[in-house]
Amino acid sequence: EAGVAQSPRYKIIEKRQSVAFWCNPISGHATLYWYQQILGQGPKLLIQFQNNGVVDDSQLPKDRFSAERLKGVDSTLKIQPAKLEDSAVYLCASSLGTGGKSPLHFGNGTRLTVT
Amino acid sequence: AQSVTQLGSHVSVSEGALVLLRCNYSSSVPPYLFWYVQYPNQGLQLLLKYTTGATLVKGINGFEAEFKKSETSFHLTKPSAHMSDAAEYFCAVSRYGNKLVFGAGTILRVKS
């Protein structure tokens, strides 16, 4: 099966600019996640979708971050305006279920550098 | 709330030696436990998982982990390290209906 696709792989922007990341999950996976991985830390969940509804966005900085999942498939994550501390790898993942047992399948991530 | 502690941010072993990566978790109810591996510039890949049943879990690439409820541990082992095992390893915990929480990761270095 095709894996989780993410683009772009790398992005460099200046602070206060905006940026968007795209994710296409594994076909048939209803649940989609966006994680932020800061250098030296484990991934931190930003937002979880079940089909096109939000399940958990408690750690999403909503004043600057937004995400959507149209038609329950592809998803975009946007940052506007970016701050230096947003420099990180943004990982998209998908899973079949939401019960906590289902393993996550990750894309290769987008490495964002904010200067 | 769940949390995960990985002891040792860096572990170095010789090729052919035992690999032991430590993970302790906190959870008020029976957890689901996972180990993921991340190679440079790649996403995370599932190594193994424990949900219910047998407490000794075997995964890919010769790795295994044992769920010890009394010690709240889920340590990852491999009898003989290979150069290709050099990567970062993440322990993670969840429970029914809850999100997956990751530890800070352990970078494994394998010396020839």
Short mmCIF file of C-alpha atoms in Angstrom, two decimals:
data_model
loop_
_atom_site.label_atom_id
_atom_site.label_comp_id
_atom_site.label_asym_id
_atom_site.label_seq_id
_atom_site.Cartn_x
_atom_site.Cartn_y
_atom_site.Cartn_z
CA GLU A 1 0.00 0.00 0.00
CA ALA A 2 1.09 3.55 -0.61
CA GLY A 3 2.27 5.32 2.51
CA VAL A 4 1.40 8.72 3.95
CA ALA A 5 2.48 11.45 1.55
CA GLN A 6 3.61 14.87 2.73
CA SER A 7 4.84 17.95 0.94
CA PRO A 8 7.00 19.90 0.85
CA ARG A 9 9.92 18.05 2.47
CA TYR A 10 11.71 21.24 3.44
CA LYS A 11 10.63 24.85 3.88
CA ILE A 12 12.56 27.92 4.96
CA ILE A 13 10.66 31.11 5.75
CA GLU A 14 11.19 34.31 7.66
CA LYS A 15 9.34 35.02 10.88
CA ARG A 16 5.90 36.57 10.43
CA GLN A 17 5.49 34.87 7.05
CA SER A 18 2.89 32.19 6.46
CA VAL A 19 3.39 28.56 5.40
CA ALA A 20 1.20 25.58 4.56
CA PHE A 21 1.86 21.85 4.64
CA TRP A 22 -0.08 19.16 2.81
CA CYS A 23 -0.79 15.54 3.75
CA ASN A 24 -2.44 12.64 1.93
CA PRO A 25 -3.10 9.70 4.28
CA ILE A 26 -3.19 6.00 3.51
CA SER A 27 -6.32 5.11 1.58
CA GLY A 28 -9.13 4.02 3.90
CA HIS A 29 -7.61 5.48 7.05
CA ALA A 30 -10.30 7.54 8.73
CA THR A 31 -8.06 9.12 11.36
CA LEU A 32 -5.43 11.72 10.54
CA TYR A 33 -2.97 13.39 12.89
CA TRP A 34 -0.56 16.30 12.73
CA TYR A 35 2.43 16.14 15.07
CA GLN A 36 5.13 18.72 15.79
CA GLN A 37 8.60 17.33 16.48
CA ILE A 38 11.08 19.85 17.87
CA LEU A 39 14.74 18.84 17.74
CA GLY A 40 15.61 16.62 20.68
CA GLN A 41 12.00 15.98 21.67
CA GLY A 42 9.36 13.39 20.94
CA PRO A 43 6.49 14.19 18.60
CA LYS A 44 3.69 16.28 20.13
CA LEU A 45 0.12 15.99 18.85
CA LEU A 46 -1.23 19.21 17.37
CA ILE A 47 -4.56 18.02 15.98
CA GLN A 48 -6.45 14.78 15.32
CA PHE A 49 -9.21 14.35 12.75
CA GLN A 50 -11.75 11.56 12.51
CA ASN A 51 -12.94 11.72 8.90
CA ASN A 52 -13.33 15.51 8.50
CA GLY A 53 -14.23 16.27 12.12
CA VAL A 54 -11.78 17.43 14.80
CA VAL A 55 -11.32 14.96 17.68
CA ASP A 56 -8.54 16.72 19.62
CA ASP A 57 -6.94 20.11 19.02
CA SER A 58 -6.14 20.94 22.62
CA GLN A 59 -2.44 21.57 21.91
CA LEU A 60 -2.88 23.50 18.68
CA PRO A 61 -1.87 27.18 19.06
CA LYS A 62 -5.07 28.42 17.51
CA ASP A 63 -3.98 32.04 17.31
CA ARG A 64 -1.51 31.12 14.56
CA PHE A 65 -2.09 27.50 13.54
CA SER A 66 -5.05 26.18 11.57
CA ALA A 67 -5.80 22.84 9.97
CA GLU A 68 -8.52 21.39 7.82
CA ARG A 69 -9.38 18.07 6.29
CA LEU A 70 -11.64 18.45 3.33
CA LYS A 71 -13.86 15.52 2.30
CA GLY A 72 -12.23 13.38 4.99
CA VAL A 73 -9.10 12.66 2.96
CA ASP A 74 -6.29 15.19 2.37
CA SER A 75 -5.34 17.69 5.04
CA THR A 76 -3.50 21.00 5.22
CA LEU A 77 -1.81 22.60 8.21
CA LYS A 78 -1.15 26.33 8.09
CA ILE A 79 0.93 28.64 10.24
CA GLN A 80 0.31 32.37 10.05
CA PRO A 81 2.33 34.26 11.19
CA ALA A 82 5.29 32.01 11.89
CA LYS A 83 7.55 32.46 14.91
CA LEU A 84 11.13 31.32 15.42
CA GLU A 85 9.94 28.66 17.89
CA ASP A 86 7.85 27.03 15.15
CA SER A 87 11.03 25.61 13.63
CA ALA A 88 10.43 21.87 13.77
CA VAL A 89 9.53 18.82 11.73
CA TYR A 90 5.80 18.55 11.09
CA LEU A 91 4.69 14.95 10.82
CA CYS A 92 1.42 13.73 9.41
CA ALA A 93 0.15 10.29 10.39
CA SER A 94 -2.93 8.20 9.75
CA SER A 95 -4.55 5.17 11.33
CA LEU A 96 -7.51 2.88 10.72
CA GLY A 97 -9.17 3.43 14.09
CA THR A 98 -9.29 5.89 16.94
CA GLY A 99 -9.53 3.57 19.93
CA GLY A 100 -5.89 3.98 20.89
CA LYS A 101 -4.87 0.48 19.77
CA SER A 102 -4.37 1.27 16.11
CA PRO A 103 -0.74 1.96 15.22
CA LEU A 104 0.02 5.20 13.45
CA HIS A 105 1.57 5.29 9.98
CA PHE A 106 3.78 8.35 9.54
CA GLY A 107 4.86 10.35 6.53
CA ASN A 108 8.45 11.54 6.16
CA GLY A 109 7.59 14.96 7.52
CA THR A 110 8.17 18.57 6.53
CA ARG A 111 11.20 20.25 8.07
CA LEU A 112 10.37 23.92 8.71
CA THR A 113 13.07 26.47 9.45
CA VAL A 114 11.95 29.93 10.54
CA THR A 115 14.67 32.59 10.35
CA ALA B 1 -2.75 11.87 32.19
CA GLN B 2 -0.38 9.45 30.58
CA SER B 3 3.34 10.10 30.38
CA VAL B 4 6.44 8.29 29.18
CA THR B 5 10.00 8.44 30.46
CA GLN B 6 12.86 7.09 28.39
CA LEU B 7 16.03 6.67 30.44
CA GLY B 8 19.09 7.78 28.50
CA SER B 9 18.87 10.17 25.59
CA HIS B 10 21.87 8.41 23.99
CA VAL B 11 22.89 4.75 24.16
CA SER B 12 26.03 3.35 22.56
CA VAL B 13 26.68 -0.36 22.01
CA SER B 14 29.17 -2.40 20.03
CA GLU B 15 28.05 -4.37 17.02
CA GLY B 16 26.88 -7.80 18.21
CA ALA B 17 26.18 -6.62 21.77
CA LEU B 18 22.84 -6.59 23.56
CA VAL B 19 20.62 -3.58 22.96
CA LEU B 20 18.51 -2.40 25.92
CA LEU B 21 16.45 0.77 25.66
CA ARG B 22 14.46 1.67 28.76
CA CYS B 23 10.92 2.97 28.92
CA ASN B 24 8.69 3.64 31.92
CA TYR B 25 5.15 4.90 31.69
CA SER B 26 2.47 6.27 33.93
CA SER B 27 -1.16 5.45 33.34
CA SER B 28 -4.08 5.02 35.69
CA VAL B 29 -5.60 2.28 33.55
CA PRO B 30 -4.12 -0.54 31.47
CA PRO B 31 -2.16 1.11 28.70
CA TYR B 32 -1.44 0.38 25.09
CA LEU B 33 2.31 0.57 24.54
CA PHE B 34 4.33 1.10 21.39
CA TRP B 35 7.90 1.40 20.21
CA TYR B 36 8.65 3.37 17.06
CA VAL B 37 11.96 3.84 15.23
CA GLN B 38 12.99 6.92 13.28
CA TYR B 39 15.86 6.91 10.77
CA PRO B 40 17.41 10.24 9.74
CA ASN B 41 15.12 12.42 7.66
CA GLN B 42 12.31 9.89 7.80
CA GLY B 43 9.03 9.50 9.63
CA LEU B 44 8.44 7.09 12.49
CA GLN B 45 7.98 3.39 11.81
CA LEU B 46 6.24 0.98 14.15
CA LEU B 47 8.57 -1.62 15.71
CA LEU B 48 6.09 -3.39 17.97
CA LYS B 49 3.04 -2.86 20.15
CA TYR B 50 1.38 -4.24 23.25
CA THR B 51 -2.39 -3.97 23.65
CA THR B 52 -3.57 -7.10 25.45
CA GLY B 53 -2.52 -10.72 25.88
CA ALA B 54 1.05 -11.98 25.98
CA THR B 55 3.33 -9.56 27.78
CA LEU B 56 6.40 -10.43 25.70
CA VAL B 57 5.95 -8.83 22.31
CA LYS B 58 8.10 -9.52 19.26
CA GLY B 59 8.54 -6.91 16.58
CA ILE B 60 10.38 -6.33 13.36
CA ASN B 61 14.16 -6.49 12.87
CA GLY B 62 14.65 -8.87 15.82
CA PHE B 63 13.44 -6.46 18.51
CA GLU B 64 11.21 -7.45 21.39
CA ALA B 65 9.75 -5.79 24.48
CA GLU B 66 8.18 -7.01 27.69
CA PHE B 67 5.27 -5.31 29.43
CA LYS B 68 5.84 -5.41 33.19
CA LYS B 69 2.83 -3.98 34.97
CA SER B 70 4.42 -4.15 38.44
CA GLU B 71 7.37 -2.07 37.22
CA THR B 72 5.33 0.11 34.80
CA SER B 73 8.00 -0.64 32.22
CA PHE B 74 8.17 -1.60 28.57
CA HIS B 75 11.88 -1.94 27.81
CA LEU B 76 13.04 -2.69 24.26
CA THR B 77 15.73 -5.32 23.66
CA LYS B 78 17.62 -6.97 20.83
CA PRO B 79 20.14 -9.76 21.50
CA SER B 80 22.71 -8.65 18.92
CA ALA B 81 23.06 -5.12 17.58
CA HIS B 82 23.64 -4.47 13.91
CA MET B 83 25.00 -1.32 12.33
CA SER B 84 21.67 -0.79 10.62
CA ASP B 85 19.97 -0.47 14.03
CA ALA B 86 21.50 2.98 14.53
CA ALA B 87 18.49 5.31 14.75
CA GLU B 88 16.29 7.12 17.25
CA TYR B 89 13.77 5.06 19.18
CA PHE B 90 10.57 6.36 20.73
CA CYS B 91 8.38 4.71 23.33
CA ALA B 92 4.73 5.77 23.34
CA VAL B 93 1.64 5.13 25.44
CA SER B 94 -2.07 5.48 24.88
CA ARG B 95 -5.26 4.02 26.26
CA TYR B 96 -8.72 3.52 24.88
CA GLY B 97 -10.03 6.72 23.41
CA ASN B 98 -6.92 8.71 24.25
CA LYS B 99 -4.17 10.19 22.19
CA LEU B 100 -0.74 8.68 21.76
CA VAL B 101 1.92 10.29 23.99
CA PHE B 102 5.58 9.92 23.05
CA GLY B 103 8.71 9.86 25.15
CA ALA B 104 11.63 12.15 24.33
CA GLY B 105 13.46 9.46 22.40
CA THR B 106 16.74 7.53 22.71
CA ILE B 107 19.41 7.77 20.03
CA LEU B 108 21.11 4.41 19.54
CA ARG B 109 24.67 4.39 18.26
CA VAL B 110 26.24 1.13 17.13
CA LYS B 111 30.04 0.96 17.11
CA SER B 112 31.92 -1.33 14.77
#
